Short mmCIF file of C-alpha atoms in Angstrom, two decimals:
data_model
loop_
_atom_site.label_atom_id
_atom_site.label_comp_id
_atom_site.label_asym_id
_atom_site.label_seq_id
_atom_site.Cartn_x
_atom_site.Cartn_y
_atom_site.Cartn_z
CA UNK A 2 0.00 0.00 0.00
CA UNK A 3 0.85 3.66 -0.80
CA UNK A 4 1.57 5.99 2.01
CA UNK A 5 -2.10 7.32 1.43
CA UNK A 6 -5.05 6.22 -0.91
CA UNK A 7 -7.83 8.71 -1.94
CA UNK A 8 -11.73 6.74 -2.35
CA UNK A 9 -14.39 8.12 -3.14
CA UNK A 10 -17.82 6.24 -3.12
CA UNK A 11 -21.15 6.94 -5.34
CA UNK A 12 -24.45 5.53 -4.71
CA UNK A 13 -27.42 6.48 -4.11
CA UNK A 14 -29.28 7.41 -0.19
CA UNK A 15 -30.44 3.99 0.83
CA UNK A 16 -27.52 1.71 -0.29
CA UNK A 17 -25.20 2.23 2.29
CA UNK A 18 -22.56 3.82 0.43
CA UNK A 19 -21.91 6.50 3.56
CA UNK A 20 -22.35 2.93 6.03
CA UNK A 21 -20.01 1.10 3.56
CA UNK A 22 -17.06 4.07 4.04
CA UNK A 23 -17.35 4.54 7.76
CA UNK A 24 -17.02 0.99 7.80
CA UNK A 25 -13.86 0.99 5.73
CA UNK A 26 -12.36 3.60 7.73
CA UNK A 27 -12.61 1.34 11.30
CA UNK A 28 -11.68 -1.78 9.57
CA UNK A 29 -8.54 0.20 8.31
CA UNK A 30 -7.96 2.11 11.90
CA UNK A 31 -7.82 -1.46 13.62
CA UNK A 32 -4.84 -2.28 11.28
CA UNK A 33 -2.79 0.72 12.54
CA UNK A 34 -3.99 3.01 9.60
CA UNK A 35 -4.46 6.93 9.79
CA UNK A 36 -8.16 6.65 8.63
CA UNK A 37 -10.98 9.34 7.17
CA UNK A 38 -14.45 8.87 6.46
CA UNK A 39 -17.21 11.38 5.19
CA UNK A 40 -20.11 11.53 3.36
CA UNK A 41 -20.68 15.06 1.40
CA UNK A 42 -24.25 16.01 2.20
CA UNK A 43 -26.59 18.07 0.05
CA UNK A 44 -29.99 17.57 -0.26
CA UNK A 45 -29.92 14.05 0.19
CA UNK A 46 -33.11 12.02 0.15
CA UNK A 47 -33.96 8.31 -0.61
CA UNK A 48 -32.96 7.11 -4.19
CA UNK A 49 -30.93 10.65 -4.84
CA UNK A 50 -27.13 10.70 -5.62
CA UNK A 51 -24.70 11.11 -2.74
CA UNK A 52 -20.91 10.65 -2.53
CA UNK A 53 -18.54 9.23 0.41
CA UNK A 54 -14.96 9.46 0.54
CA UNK A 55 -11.90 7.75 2.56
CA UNK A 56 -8.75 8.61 3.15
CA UNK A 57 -6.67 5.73 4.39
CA UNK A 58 -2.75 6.46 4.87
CA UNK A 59 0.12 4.96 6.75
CA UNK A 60 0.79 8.41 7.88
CA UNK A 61 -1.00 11.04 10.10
CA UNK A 62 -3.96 12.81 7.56
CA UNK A 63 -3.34 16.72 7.35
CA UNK A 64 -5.91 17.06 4.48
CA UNK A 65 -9.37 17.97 5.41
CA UNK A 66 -11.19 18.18 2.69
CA UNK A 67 -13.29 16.44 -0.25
CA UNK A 68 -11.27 14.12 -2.39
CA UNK A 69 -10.89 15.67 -6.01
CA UNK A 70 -8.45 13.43 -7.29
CA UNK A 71 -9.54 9.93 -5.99
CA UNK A 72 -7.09 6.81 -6.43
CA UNK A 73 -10.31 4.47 -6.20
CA UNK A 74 -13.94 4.90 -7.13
CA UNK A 75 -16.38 2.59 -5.90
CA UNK A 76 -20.01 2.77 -8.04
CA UNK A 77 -22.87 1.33 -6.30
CA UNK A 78 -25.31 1.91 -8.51
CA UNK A 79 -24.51 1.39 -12.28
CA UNK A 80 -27.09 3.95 -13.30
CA UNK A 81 -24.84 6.54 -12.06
CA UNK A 82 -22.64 6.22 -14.80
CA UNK A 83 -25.09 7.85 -16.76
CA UNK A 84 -25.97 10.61 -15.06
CA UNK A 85 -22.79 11.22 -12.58
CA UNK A 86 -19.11 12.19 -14.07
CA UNK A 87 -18.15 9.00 -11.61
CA UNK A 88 -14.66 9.11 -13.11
CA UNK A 89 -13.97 13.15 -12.60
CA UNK A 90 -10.23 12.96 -11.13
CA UNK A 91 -9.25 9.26 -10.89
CA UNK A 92 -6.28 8.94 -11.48
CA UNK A 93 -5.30 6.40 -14.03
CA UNK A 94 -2.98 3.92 -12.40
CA UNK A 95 -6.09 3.23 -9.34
CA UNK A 96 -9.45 1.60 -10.51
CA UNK A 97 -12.93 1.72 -10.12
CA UNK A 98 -14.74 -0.84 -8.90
CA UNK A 99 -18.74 -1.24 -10.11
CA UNK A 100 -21.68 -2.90 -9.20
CA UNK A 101 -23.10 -4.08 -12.34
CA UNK A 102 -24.08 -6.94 -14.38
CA UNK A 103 -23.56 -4.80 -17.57
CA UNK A 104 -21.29 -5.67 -20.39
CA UNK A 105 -17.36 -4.51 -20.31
CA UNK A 106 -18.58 -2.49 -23.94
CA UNK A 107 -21.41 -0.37 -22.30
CA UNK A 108 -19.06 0.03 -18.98
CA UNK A 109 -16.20 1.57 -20.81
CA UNK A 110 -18.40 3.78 -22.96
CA UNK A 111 -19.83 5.43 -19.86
CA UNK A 112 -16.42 6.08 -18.25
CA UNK A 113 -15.94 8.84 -20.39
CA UNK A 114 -12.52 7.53 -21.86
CA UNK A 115 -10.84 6.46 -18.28
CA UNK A 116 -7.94 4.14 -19.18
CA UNK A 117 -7.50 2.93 -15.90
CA UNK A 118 -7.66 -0.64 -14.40
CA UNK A 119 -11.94 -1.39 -14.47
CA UNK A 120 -13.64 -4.28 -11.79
CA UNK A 121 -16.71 -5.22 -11.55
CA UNK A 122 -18.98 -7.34 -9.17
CA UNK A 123 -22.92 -8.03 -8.74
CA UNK A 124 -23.76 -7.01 -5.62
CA UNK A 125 -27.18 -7.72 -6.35
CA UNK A 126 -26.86 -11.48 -6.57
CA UNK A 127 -24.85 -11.83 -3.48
CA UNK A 128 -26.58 -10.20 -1.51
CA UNK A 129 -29.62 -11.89 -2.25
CA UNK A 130 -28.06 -15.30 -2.70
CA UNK A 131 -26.61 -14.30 1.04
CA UNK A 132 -28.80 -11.72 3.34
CA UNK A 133 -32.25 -12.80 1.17
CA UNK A 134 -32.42 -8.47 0.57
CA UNK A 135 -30.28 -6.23 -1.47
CA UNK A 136 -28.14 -4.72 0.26
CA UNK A 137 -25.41 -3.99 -1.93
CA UNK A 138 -22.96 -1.85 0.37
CA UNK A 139 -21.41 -5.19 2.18
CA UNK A 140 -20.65 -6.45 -1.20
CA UNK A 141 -18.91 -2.91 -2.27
CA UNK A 142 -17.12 -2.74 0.55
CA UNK A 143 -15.60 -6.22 0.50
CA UNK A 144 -14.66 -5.60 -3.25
CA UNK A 145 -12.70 -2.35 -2.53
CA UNK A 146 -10.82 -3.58 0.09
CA UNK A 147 -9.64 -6.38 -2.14
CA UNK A 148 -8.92 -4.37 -5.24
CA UNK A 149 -7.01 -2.24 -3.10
CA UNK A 150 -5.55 -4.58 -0.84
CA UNK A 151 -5.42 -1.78 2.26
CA UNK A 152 -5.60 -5.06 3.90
CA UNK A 153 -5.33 -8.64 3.61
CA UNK A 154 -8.39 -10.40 3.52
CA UNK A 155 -8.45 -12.09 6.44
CA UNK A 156 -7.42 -8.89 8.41
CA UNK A 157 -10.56 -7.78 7.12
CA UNK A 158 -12.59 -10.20 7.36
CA UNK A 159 -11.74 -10.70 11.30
CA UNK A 160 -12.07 -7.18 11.91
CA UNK A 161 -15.51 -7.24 9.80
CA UNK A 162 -16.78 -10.55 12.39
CA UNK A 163 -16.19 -8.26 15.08
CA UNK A 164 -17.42 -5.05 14.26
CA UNK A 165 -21.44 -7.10 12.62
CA UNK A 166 -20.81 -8.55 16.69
CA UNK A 167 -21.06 -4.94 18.08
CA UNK A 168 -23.72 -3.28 15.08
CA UNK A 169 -25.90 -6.64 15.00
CA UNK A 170 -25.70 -7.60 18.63
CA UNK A 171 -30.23 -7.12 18.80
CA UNK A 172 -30.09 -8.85 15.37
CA UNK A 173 -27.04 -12.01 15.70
CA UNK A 174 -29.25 -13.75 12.99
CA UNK A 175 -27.99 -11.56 10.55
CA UNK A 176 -23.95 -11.44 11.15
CA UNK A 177 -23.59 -14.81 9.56
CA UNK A 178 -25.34 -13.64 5.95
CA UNK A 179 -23.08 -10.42 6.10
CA UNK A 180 -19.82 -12.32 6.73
CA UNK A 181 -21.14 -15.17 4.18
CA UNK A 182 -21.61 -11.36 1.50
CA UNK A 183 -18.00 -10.15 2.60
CA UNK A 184 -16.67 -13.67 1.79
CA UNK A 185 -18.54 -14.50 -1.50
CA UNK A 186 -17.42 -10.83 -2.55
CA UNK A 187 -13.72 -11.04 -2.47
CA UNK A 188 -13.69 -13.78 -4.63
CA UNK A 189 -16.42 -11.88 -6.81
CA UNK A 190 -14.58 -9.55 -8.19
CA UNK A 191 -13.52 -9.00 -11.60
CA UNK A 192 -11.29 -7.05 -13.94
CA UNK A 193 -11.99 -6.26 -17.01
#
């Protein structure tokens, strides 16, 4: 890993995007990182756009601020890429990472000529195949954290059993579908 990585997450209010980057950033803290995580509000409502960012860094964080120049994107919802300039900034030697079941053709045309390295995962389908619901932000986040290996997998996926212990402790049922979505995730993902 780079002394510090730039992410910034699009989605729409409901997925979990904002959940899925605060999540990042204490999974990344209990490694030893330097950690940020924000969501940049507007007039948010259910369904409408809204972006998250991390900053994850070896070193202490002086930068307070949005992330303009992002090393990693994460997408997801694939309609964005429509209507949202998803790949304003990134810088060519990160990635993006989107959920989608779309075609590498129709992906590529929408990334307004990014020549950077491209993943993809369905989010949809594991999540459903997993936590019988779509919740696609568990999926996301186990997919970044593999593209950009912040950490090793099982770091994260330890760190992830513990933190679904604390946030599900009224609702145990559900920690074993999230850590069977984090698992089924990282092995998800694909380039193209």
């Amino acid at each position: 890993m780079k002394d510090l990585i730039e992410i910034r997450w699009h989605g729409r209010g409901g997925q979990g995007a904002k959940t899925a980057s605060l999540l990042l950033a204490d999974a990344a803290f209990n490694t030893g990182k330097y950690i940020q995580g924000f969501p940049e509000y507007g007039p948010e409502r259910m369904g409408a756009p809204i972006t998250a960012y991390n900053r994850i860094s070896t070193k202490p964080i002086t930068i307070h601020s949005n992330i303009y120049e992002p090393d990693y994107v994460v997408v997801v919802d694939d309609s964005l890429l429509e209507s949202v300039d998803v790949t304003s900034g990134l810088k060519d030697d990160g990635a993006i990472v989107i959920n989608t079941t779309k075609d590498s053709d129709y992906i590529r045309n929408n990334l307004n000529g990014y020549k950077g390295e491209v993943f993809t995962i369905d989010a949809r389908e594991i999540s459903l195949s997993t936590l019988g619901k779509y919740f696609p932000n568990t999926p996301m986040l186990a997919a970044i954290v593999h593209v950009t290996g912040i950490m090793s997998d099982e770091e994260f996926l330890n760190d992830m059993q513990g933190s679904f212990m604390h946030k599900f402790a009224k609702k145990p049922e559900v920690i074993e579908g999230n850590m069977k979505a984090l698992e089924m995730s990282l092995t998800k993902v694909k380039k193209i």
